[in-house]
Coordinates of C-alpha atoms in Angstrom, one line a residue:
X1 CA 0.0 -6.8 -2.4
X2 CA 0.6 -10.1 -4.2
X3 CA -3.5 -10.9 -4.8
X4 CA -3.6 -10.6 -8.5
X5 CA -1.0 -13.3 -8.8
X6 CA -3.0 -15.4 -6.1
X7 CA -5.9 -15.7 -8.8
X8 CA -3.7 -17.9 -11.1
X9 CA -3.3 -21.5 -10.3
X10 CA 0.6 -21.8 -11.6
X11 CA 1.7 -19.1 -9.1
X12 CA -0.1 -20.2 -5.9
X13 CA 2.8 -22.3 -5.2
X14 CA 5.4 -19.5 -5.1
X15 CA 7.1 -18.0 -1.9
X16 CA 5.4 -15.2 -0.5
X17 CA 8.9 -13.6 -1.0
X18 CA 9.7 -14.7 -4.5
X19 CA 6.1 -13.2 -5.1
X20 CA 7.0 -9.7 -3.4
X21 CA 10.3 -9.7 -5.6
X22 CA 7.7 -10.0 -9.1
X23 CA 6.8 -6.4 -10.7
X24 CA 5.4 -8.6 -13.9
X25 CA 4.1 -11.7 -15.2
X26 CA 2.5 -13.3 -17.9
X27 CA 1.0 -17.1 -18.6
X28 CA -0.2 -19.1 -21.2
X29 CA -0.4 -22.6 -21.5
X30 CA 0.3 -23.4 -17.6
X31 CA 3.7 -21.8 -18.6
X32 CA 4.6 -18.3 -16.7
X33 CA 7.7 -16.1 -17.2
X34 CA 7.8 -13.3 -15.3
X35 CA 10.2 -10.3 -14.4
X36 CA 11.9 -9.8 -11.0
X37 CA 12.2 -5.9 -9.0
X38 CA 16.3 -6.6 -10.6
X39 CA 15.1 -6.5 -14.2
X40 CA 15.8 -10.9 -14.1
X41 CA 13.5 -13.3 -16.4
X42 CA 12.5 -16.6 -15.2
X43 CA 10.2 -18.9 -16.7
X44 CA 8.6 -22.7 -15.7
X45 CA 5.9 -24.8 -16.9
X46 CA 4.8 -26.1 -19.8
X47 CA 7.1 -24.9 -22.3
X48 CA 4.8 -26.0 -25.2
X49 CA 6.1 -24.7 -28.5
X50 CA 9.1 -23.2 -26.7
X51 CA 7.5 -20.7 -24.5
X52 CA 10.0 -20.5 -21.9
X53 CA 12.9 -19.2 -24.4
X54 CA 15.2 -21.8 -22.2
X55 CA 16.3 -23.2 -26.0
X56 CA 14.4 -26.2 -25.9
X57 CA 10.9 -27.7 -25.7
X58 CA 11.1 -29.0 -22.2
X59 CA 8.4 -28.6 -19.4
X60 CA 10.6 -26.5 -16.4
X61 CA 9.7 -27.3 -12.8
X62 CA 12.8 -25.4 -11.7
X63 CA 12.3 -21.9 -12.5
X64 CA 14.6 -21.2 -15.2
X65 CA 16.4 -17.9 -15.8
X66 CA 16.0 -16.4 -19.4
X67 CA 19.5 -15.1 -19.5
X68 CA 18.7 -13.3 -23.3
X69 CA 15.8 -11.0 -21.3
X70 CA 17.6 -10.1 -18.1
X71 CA 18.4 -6.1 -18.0
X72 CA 16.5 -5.6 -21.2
X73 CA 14.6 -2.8 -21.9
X74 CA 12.1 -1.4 -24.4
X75 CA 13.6 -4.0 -26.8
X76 CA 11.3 -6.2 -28.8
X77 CA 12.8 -10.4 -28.6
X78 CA 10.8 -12.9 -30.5
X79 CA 11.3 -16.8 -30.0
X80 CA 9.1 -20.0 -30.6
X81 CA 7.3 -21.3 -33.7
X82 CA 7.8 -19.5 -37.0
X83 CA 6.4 -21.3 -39.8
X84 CA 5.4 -18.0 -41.4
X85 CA 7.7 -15.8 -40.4
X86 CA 5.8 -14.2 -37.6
X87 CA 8.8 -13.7 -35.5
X88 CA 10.5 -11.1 -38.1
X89 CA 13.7 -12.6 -38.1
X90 CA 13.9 -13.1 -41.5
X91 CA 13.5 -16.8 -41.5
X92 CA 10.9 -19.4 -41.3
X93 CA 12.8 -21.5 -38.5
X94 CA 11.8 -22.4 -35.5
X95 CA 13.6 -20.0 -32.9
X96 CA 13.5 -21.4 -29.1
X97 CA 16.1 -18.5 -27.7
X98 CA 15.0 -15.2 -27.7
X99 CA 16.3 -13.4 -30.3
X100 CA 15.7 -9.3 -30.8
X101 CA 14.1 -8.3 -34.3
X102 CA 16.5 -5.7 -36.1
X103 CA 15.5 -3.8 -39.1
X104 CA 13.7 -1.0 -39.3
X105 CA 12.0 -2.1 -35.7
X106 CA 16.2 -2.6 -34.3
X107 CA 15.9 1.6 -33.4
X108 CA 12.6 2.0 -32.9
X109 CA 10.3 2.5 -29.8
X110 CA 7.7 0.0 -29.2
X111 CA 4.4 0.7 -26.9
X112 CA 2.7 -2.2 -28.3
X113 CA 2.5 -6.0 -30.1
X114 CA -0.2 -7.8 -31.4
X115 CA 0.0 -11.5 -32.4
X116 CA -1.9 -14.5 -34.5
X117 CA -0.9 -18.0 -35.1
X118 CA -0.1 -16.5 -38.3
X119 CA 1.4 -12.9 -38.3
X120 CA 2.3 -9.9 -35.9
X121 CA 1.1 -6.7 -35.7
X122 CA 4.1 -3.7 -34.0
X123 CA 2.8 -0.2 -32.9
X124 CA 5.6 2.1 -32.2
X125 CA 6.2 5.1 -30.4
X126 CA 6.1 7.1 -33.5
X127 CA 2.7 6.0 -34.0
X128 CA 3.6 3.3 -36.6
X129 CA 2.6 0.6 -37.0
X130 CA 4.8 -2.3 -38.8
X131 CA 3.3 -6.0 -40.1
X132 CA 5.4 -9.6 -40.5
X133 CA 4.3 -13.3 -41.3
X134 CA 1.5 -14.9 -42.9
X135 CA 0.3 -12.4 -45.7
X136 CA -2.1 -15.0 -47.8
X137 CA -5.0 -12.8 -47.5
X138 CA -3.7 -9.2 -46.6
X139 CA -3.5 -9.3 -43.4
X140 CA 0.0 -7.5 -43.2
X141 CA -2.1 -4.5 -44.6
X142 CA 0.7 -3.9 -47.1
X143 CA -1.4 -3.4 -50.2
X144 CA -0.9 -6.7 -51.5
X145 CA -1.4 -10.1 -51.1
X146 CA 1.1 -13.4 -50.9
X147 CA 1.0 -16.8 -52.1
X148 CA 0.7 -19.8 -49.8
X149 CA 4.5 -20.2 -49.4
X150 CA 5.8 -17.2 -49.2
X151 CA 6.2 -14.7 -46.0
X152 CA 7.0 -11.5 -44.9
X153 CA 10.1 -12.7 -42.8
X154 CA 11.3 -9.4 -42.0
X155 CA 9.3 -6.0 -40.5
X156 CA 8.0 -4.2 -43.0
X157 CA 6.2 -0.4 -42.5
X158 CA 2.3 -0.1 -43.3
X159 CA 1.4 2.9 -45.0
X160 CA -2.1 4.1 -43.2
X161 CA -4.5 5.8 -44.8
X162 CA -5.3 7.9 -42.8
X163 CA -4.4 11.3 -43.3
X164 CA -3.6 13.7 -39.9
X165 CA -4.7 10.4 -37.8
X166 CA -2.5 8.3 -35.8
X167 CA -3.2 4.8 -34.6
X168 CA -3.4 4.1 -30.8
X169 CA -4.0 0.6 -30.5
X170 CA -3.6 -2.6 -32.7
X171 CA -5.3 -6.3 -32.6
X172 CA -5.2 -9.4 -34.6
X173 CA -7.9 -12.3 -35.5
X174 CA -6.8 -15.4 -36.4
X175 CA -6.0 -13.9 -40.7
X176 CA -7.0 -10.3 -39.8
X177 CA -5.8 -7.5 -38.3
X178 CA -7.9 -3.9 -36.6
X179 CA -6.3 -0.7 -35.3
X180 CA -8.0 2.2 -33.7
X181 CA -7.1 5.8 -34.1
X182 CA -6.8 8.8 -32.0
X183 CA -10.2 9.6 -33.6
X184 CA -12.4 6.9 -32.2
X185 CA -12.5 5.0 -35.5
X186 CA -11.9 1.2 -35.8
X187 CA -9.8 0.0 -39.0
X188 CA -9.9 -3.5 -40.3
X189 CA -8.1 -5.6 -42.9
X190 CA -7.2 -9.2 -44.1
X191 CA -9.8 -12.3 -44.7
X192 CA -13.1 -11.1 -44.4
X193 CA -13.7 -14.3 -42.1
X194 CA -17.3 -14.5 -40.5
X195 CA -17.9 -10.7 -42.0
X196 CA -15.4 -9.4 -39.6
X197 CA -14.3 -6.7 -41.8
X198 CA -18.0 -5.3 -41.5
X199 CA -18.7 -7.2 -44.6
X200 CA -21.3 -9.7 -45.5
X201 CA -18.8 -12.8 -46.7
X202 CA -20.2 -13.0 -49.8
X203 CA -19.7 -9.1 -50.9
X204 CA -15.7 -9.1 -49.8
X205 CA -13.6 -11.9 -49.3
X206 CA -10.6 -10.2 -48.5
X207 CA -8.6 -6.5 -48.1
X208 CA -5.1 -5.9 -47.8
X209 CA -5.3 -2.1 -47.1
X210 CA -6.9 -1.0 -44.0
X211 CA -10.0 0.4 -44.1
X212 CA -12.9 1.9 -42.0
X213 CA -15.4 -0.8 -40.1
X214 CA -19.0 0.4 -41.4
X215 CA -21.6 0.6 -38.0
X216 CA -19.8 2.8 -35.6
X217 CA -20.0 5.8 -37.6
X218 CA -20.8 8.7 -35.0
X219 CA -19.6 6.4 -32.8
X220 CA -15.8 7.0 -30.8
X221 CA -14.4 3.4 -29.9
X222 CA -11.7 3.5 -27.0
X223 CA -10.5 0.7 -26.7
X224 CA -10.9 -3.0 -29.5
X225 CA -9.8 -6.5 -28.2
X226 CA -10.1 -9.1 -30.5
X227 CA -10.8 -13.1 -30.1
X228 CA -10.0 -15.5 -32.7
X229 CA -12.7 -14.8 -35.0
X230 CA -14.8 -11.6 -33.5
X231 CA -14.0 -8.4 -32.3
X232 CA -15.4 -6.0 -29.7
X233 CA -15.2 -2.1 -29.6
X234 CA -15.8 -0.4 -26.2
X235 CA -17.1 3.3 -27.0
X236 CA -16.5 6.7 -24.8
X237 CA -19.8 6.3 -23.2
X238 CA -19.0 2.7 -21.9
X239 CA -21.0 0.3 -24.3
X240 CA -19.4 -2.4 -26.2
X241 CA -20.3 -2.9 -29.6
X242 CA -19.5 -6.7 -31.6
X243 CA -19.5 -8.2 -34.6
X244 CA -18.1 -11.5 -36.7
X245 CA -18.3 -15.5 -35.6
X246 CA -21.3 -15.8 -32.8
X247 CA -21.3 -19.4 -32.6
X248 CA -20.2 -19.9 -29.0
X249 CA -22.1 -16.5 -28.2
X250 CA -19.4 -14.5 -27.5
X251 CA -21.0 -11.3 -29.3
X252 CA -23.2 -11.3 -25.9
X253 CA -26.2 -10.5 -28.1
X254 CA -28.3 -13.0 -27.3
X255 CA -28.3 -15.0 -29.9
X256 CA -26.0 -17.1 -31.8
X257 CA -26.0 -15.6 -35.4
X258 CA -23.1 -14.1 -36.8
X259 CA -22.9 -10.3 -37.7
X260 CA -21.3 -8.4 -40.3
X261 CA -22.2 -5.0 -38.1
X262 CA -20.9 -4.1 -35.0
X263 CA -24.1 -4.7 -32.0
X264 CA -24.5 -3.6 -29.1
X265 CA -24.4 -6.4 -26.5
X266 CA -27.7 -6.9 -24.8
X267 CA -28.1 -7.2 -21.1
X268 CA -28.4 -4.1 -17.9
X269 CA -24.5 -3.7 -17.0
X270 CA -23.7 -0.3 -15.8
X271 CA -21.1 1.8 -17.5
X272 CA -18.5 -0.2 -18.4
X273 CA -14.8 0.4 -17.8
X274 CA -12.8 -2.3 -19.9
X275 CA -13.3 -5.3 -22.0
X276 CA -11.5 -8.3 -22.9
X277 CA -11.3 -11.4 -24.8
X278 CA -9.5 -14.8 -25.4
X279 CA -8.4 -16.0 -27.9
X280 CA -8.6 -19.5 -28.1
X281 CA -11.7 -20.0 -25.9
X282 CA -14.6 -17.9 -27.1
X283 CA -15.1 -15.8 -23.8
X284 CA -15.5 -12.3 -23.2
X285 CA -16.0 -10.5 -20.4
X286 CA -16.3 -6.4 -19.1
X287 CA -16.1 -5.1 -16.2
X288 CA -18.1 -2.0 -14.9
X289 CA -18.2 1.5 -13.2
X290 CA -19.4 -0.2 -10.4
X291 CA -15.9 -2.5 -10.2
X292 CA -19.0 -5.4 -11.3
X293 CA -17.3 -8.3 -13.5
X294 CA -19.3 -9.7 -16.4
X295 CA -18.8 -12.0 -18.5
X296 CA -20.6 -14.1 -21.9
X297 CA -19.4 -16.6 -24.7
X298 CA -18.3 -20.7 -24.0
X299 CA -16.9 -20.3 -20.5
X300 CA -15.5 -23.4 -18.8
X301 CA -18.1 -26.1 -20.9
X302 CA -21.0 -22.9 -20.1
X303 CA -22.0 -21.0 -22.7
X304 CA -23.7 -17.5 -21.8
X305 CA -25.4 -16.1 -24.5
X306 CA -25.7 -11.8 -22.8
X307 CA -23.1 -10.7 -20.1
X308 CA -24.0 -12.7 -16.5
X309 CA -22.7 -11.0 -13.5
X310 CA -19.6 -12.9 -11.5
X311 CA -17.9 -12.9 -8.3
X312 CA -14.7 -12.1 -10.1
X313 CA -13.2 -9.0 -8.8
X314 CA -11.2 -8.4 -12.0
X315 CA -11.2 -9.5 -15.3
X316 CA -7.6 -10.9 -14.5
X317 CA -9.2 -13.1 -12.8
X318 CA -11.6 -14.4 -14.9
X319 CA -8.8 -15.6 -17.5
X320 CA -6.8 -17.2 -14.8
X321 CA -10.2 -19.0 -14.5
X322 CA -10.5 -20.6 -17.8
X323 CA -9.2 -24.2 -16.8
X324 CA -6.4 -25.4 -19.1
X325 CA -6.6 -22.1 -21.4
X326 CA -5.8 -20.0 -18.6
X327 CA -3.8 -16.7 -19.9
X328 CA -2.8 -13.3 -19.4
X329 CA -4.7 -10.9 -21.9
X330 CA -2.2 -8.0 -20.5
X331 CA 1.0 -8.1 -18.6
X332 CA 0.3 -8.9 -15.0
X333 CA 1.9 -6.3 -12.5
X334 CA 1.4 -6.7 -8.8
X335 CA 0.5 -4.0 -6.6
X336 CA 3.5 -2.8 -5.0
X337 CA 2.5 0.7 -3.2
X338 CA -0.7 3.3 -3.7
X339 CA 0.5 6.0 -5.1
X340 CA 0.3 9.6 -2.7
X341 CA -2.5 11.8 -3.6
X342 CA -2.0 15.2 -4.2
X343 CA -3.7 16.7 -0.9
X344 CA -2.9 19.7 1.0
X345 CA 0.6 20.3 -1.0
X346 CA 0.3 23.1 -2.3
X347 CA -2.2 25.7 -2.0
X348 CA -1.6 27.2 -5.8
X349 CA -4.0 26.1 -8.7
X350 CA -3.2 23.7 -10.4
X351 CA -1.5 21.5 -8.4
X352 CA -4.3 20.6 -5.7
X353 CA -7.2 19.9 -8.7
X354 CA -4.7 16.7 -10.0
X355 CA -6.6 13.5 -9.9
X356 CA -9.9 15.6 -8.5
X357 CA -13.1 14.0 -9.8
X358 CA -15.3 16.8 -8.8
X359 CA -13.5 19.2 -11.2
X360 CA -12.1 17.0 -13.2
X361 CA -14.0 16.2 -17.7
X362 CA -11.6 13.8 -18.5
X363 CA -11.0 10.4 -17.2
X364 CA -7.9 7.8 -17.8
X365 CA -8.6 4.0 -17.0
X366 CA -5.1 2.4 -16.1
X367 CA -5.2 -1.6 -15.2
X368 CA -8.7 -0.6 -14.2
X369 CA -8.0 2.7 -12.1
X370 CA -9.2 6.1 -12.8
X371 CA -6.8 8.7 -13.5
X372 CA -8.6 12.5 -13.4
X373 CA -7.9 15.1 -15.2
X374 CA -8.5 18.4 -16.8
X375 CA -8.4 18.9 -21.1
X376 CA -7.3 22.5 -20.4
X377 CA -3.9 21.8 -18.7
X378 CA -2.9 19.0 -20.8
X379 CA -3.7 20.5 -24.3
X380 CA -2.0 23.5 -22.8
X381 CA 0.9 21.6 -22.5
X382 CA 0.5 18.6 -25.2
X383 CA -0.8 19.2 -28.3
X384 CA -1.0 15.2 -28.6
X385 CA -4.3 15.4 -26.3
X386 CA -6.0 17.8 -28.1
X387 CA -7.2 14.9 -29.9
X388 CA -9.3 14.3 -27.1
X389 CA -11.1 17.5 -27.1
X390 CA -11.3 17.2 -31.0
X391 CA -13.8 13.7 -30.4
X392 CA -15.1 14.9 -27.0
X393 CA -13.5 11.6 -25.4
X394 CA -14.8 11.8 -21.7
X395 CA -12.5 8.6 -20.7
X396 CA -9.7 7.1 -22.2
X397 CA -8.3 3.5 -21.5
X398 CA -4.2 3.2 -21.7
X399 CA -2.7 0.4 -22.6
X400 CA 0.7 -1.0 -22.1
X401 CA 1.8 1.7 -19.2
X402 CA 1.7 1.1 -15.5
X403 CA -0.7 2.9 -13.6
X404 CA 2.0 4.5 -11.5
X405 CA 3.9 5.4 -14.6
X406 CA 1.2 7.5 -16.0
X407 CA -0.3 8.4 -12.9
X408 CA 3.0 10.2 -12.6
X409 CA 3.0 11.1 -15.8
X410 CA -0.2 13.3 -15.7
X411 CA 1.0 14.6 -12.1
X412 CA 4.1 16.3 -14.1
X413 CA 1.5 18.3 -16.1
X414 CA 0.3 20.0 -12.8
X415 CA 3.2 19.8 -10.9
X416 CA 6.3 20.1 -12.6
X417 CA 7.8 17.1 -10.4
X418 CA 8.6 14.2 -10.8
X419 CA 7.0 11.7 -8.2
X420 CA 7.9 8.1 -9.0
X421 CA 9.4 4.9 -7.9
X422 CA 13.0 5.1 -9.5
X423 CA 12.7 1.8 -11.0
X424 CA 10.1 3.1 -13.3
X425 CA 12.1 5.9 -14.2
X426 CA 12.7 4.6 -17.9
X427 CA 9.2 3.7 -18.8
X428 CA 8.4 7.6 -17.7
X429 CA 11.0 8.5 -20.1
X430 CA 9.2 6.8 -22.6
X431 CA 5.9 8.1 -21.8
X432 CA 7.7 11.7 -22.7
X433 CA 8.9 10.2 -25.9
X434 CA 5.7 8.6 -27.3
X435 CA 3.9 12.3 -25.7
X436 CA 6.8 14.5 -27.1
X437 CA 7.7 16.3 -23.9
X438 CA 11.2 17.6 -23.6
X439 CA 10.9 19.2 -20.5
X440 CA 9.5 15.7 -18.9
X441 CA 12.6 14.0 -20.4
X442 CA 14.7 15.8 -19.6
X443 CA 13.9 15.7 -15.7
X444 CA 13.9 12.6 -16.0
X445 CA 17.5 12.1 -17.4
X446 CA 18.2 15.0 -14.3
X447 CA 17.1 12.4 -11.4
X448 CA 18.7 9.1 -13.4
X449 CA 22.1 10.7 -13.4
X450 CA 21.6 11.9 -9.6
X451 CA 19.7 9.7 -8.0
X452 CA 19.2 6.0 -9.8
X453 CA 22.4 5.2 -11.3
X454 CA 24.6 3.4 -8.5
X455 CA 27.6 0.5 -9.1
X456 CA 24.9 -2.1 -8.6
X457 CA 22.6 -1.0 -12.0
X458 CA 25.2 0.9 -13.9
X459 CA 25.6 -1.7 -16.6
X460 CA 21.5 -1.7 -17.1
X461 CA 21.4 2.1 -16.6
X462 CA 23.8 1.9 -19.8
X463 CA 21.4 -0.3 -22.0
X464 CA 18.5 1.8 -21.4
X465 CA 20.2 5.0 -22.5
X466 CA 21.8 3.0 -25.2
X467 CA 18.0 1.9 -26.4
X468 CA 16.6 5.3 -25.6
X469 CA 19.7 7.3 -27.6
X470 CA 20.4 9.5 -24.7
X471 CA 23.4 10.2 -26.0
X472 CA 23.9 13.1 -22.9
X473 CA 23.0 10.0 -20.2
X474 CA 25.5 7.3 -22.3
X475 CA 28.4 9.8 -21.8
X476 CA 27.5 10.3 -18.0
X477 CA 27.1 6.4 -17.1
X478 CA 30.4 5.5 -19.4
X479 CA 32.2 8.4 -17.2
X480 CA 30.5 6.4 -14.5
X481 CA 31.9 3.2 -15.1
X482 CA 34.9 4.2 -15.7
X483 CA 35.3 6.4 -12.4
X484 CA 34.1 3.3 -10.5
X485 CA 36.5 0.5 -12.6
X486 CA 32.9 -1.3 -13.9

């Protein structure tokens, strides 16, 4: 239950009970905050820069409670250095407390951030995506470009050019930024440092609109992660494709010259599933069909110059084996039950073909597990997924969702019921948002109001709806509250 937590050195001290009580974590810097089953923050270690949020600079050997984070939800807080503004709080001040970023992000929905030393990428649930900080060379992606000393303090909309598209995921270098649309494609813009805009240095120096990566044309990316100066694109048919600095031979081409062109990485791995990479240390790693870790780049004073087969189980594990730069490259969410399999229920199609690999042309990779499904049933009900169809996508990586929130999710589509642990109730919720499904939402608001909300969570029920404008849910937990002298 608690193995993936196991694999990083500043936990192996916990409890085996305080580690049953974590549903996530993350780490950087031998720091680690992480999120109890009651919706509490705690953080302890390092506390370089300010980490922690605990309002000072202080290494924490008590575990500290992040009072600003507990009961939040769906709420975007920024905290630590800020010399450029990269926190959108419309300063350049040094925040140590966690502080939530109003404006134009204060009522949106967000399914995703991306961050540099220098600026911050936001992807809502709208499908926008919305820039702050360091904006020297473009890399804001606002259509222009700012002096040394000034910022973009505040969050400020980018206007993509890309007509009938929508962007799914969103990465920065260290002075550039890439998205990825629905349509496979991979957008770039910002300083065209080591060619990473697909660029020889000396033909473009910077952009500050985004614009198409030449190389992966006829190509449809899945999934982009992003190191400090390269990038990687993972396409549909499981081969990862880099391109910019190659010094420390993390393109895993072979070689140690940089490229302007995305190249496929050299080596026999099978199909592969997902791909990472670190920022700071020049390491990327993949792992396969076959649940076989690879890895290539400077790793731990090695360098590997084409993916060399591990004993990692996950790639999780391979960043919590990267000495002193150990980090989390996603939120880290310990195993807490298998979800039931849909077998015998019900004797009507659909409902026994959910999750059916046999039957099944479409394939969803959450936190490395396969989700099947069918393109028929959800474009029937979604017209969101007819994207798919549209670039013949036969697997799709999801970010930023739990596998047993969108394993529940796609259930819906063939059951119409909700089967989910209560306490993920609200990220369902916003799985219907980001999807547009009403009906799904509103089931979900059906079970909250009967079977979640109690005296012990009423007050957190309340922020929830109040972040998710439920305005029918606010009225029934205020009624609550008041019935129950809260």
């Amino acid at each position: 239950m608690m193995e993936i937590l196991d694999e990083w050195e500043i936990f192996k001290t916990l409890s085996d009970e305080l580690k049953r009580n974590i549903r996530l974590a993350f780490v950087i810097d031998n720091s680690a905050i992480y999120v109890t089953k009651d919706d509490n923050v705690f953080g302890f270690g390092k506390n370089e820069e300010g980490f922690l949020g605990t309002g000072d600079m202080k290494s924490r050997t008590v575990h500290t409670k992040i009072e600003q984070l507990c009961g939040q939800n769906i709420q975007v807080f920024a905290w630590g250095r800020n010399y450029h503004g990269q926190l959108g709080l419309g300063t350049k001040q040094r925040t140590l407390i966690p502080t939530k970023i109003e404006g134009i992000l204060g009522t949106k929905r967000v399914v995703q951030v991306a961050c540099s030393s220098w600026h911050t990428l936001v992807l809502t649930s709208d499908r926008e995506v919305v820039s702050f900080g360091f904006n020297h060379y473009g890399q804001l992606g606002l259509g222009h470009s700012d002096g040394q000393t000034r910022a973009q303090t505040l969050p400020k909309k980018l206007d993509f050019p890309a007509a009938g598209k929508v962007v799914t995921a969103i990465a920065c270098l260290d002075l550039s930024s890439v998205a990825l649309l629905d349509s496979g494609e991979v957008f770039a813009w910002g300083k065209n440092e080591y060619s990473i805009l697909g660029y020889r240095d000396d033909d473009l120096e910077e952009r500050n609109i985004p614009r198409k990566v030449p190389g992966l044309e006829g190509i449809a990316i899945r999934r982009i992660v992003c190191g400090k100066y390269h990038a990687l694109a993972l396409s549909n048919d499981g081969k990862v494709y880099s391109w910019g600095w190659n010094r420390d031979v993390q393109h895993g081409t072979g070689t140690f010259k940089d490229t302007h062109r995305p190249t496929l990485i050299s080596g026999n791995c099978d199909r592969i599933l997902d791909v990472a990479a670190h920022f700071e240390s020049s390491v990327s790693a993949a792992v396969t069909e076959g649940n076989e870790v690879y890895l290539w780049g400077w790793f731990n004073d090695q360098k590997f110059r084409s993916p060399t087969k591990t004993s990692f189980k996950s790639l999780d594990e391979v960043f919590a084996n990267i000495g002193y730069k150990a980090l989390t490259f996603r939120p880290l969410r310990p195993k807490r039950y298998e979800p039931i399999q849909e077998k015998n229920i019900a004797t009507e199609w659909p409902k026994n073909y959910f999750d059916d690999a046999d039957t099944a042309d479409v394939v969803f990779v959450v936190e490395g597990k396969k989700i099947h499904a069918h393109k028929t049933i959800l474009m029937k009900r979604c017209d969101f997924f007819r994207a798919i169809e549209e670039s013949n996508q036969r697997e799709k990586i999801i970010e930023y969702y739990s596998f047993e929130a969108f394993y529940a999710f796609l259930k819906y589509f063939y059951t119409n019921e909700v089967d989910l642990n209560p306490d993920l109730l609200f990220e369902l919720i916003t799985l219907a948002d980001f999807y547009e499904m009403p009906d799904l939402r509103k089931e979900c608001l059906e079970i909250a109001q009967r079977d979640v909300l109690s005296v012990v969570n009423a007050r957190a029920n309340n922020d929830d709806a109040l972040q998710l404008d439920v305005e029918e849910f606010k009225k029934f937990v205020l009624k609550f509250c008041k019935e129950n002298n809260i």
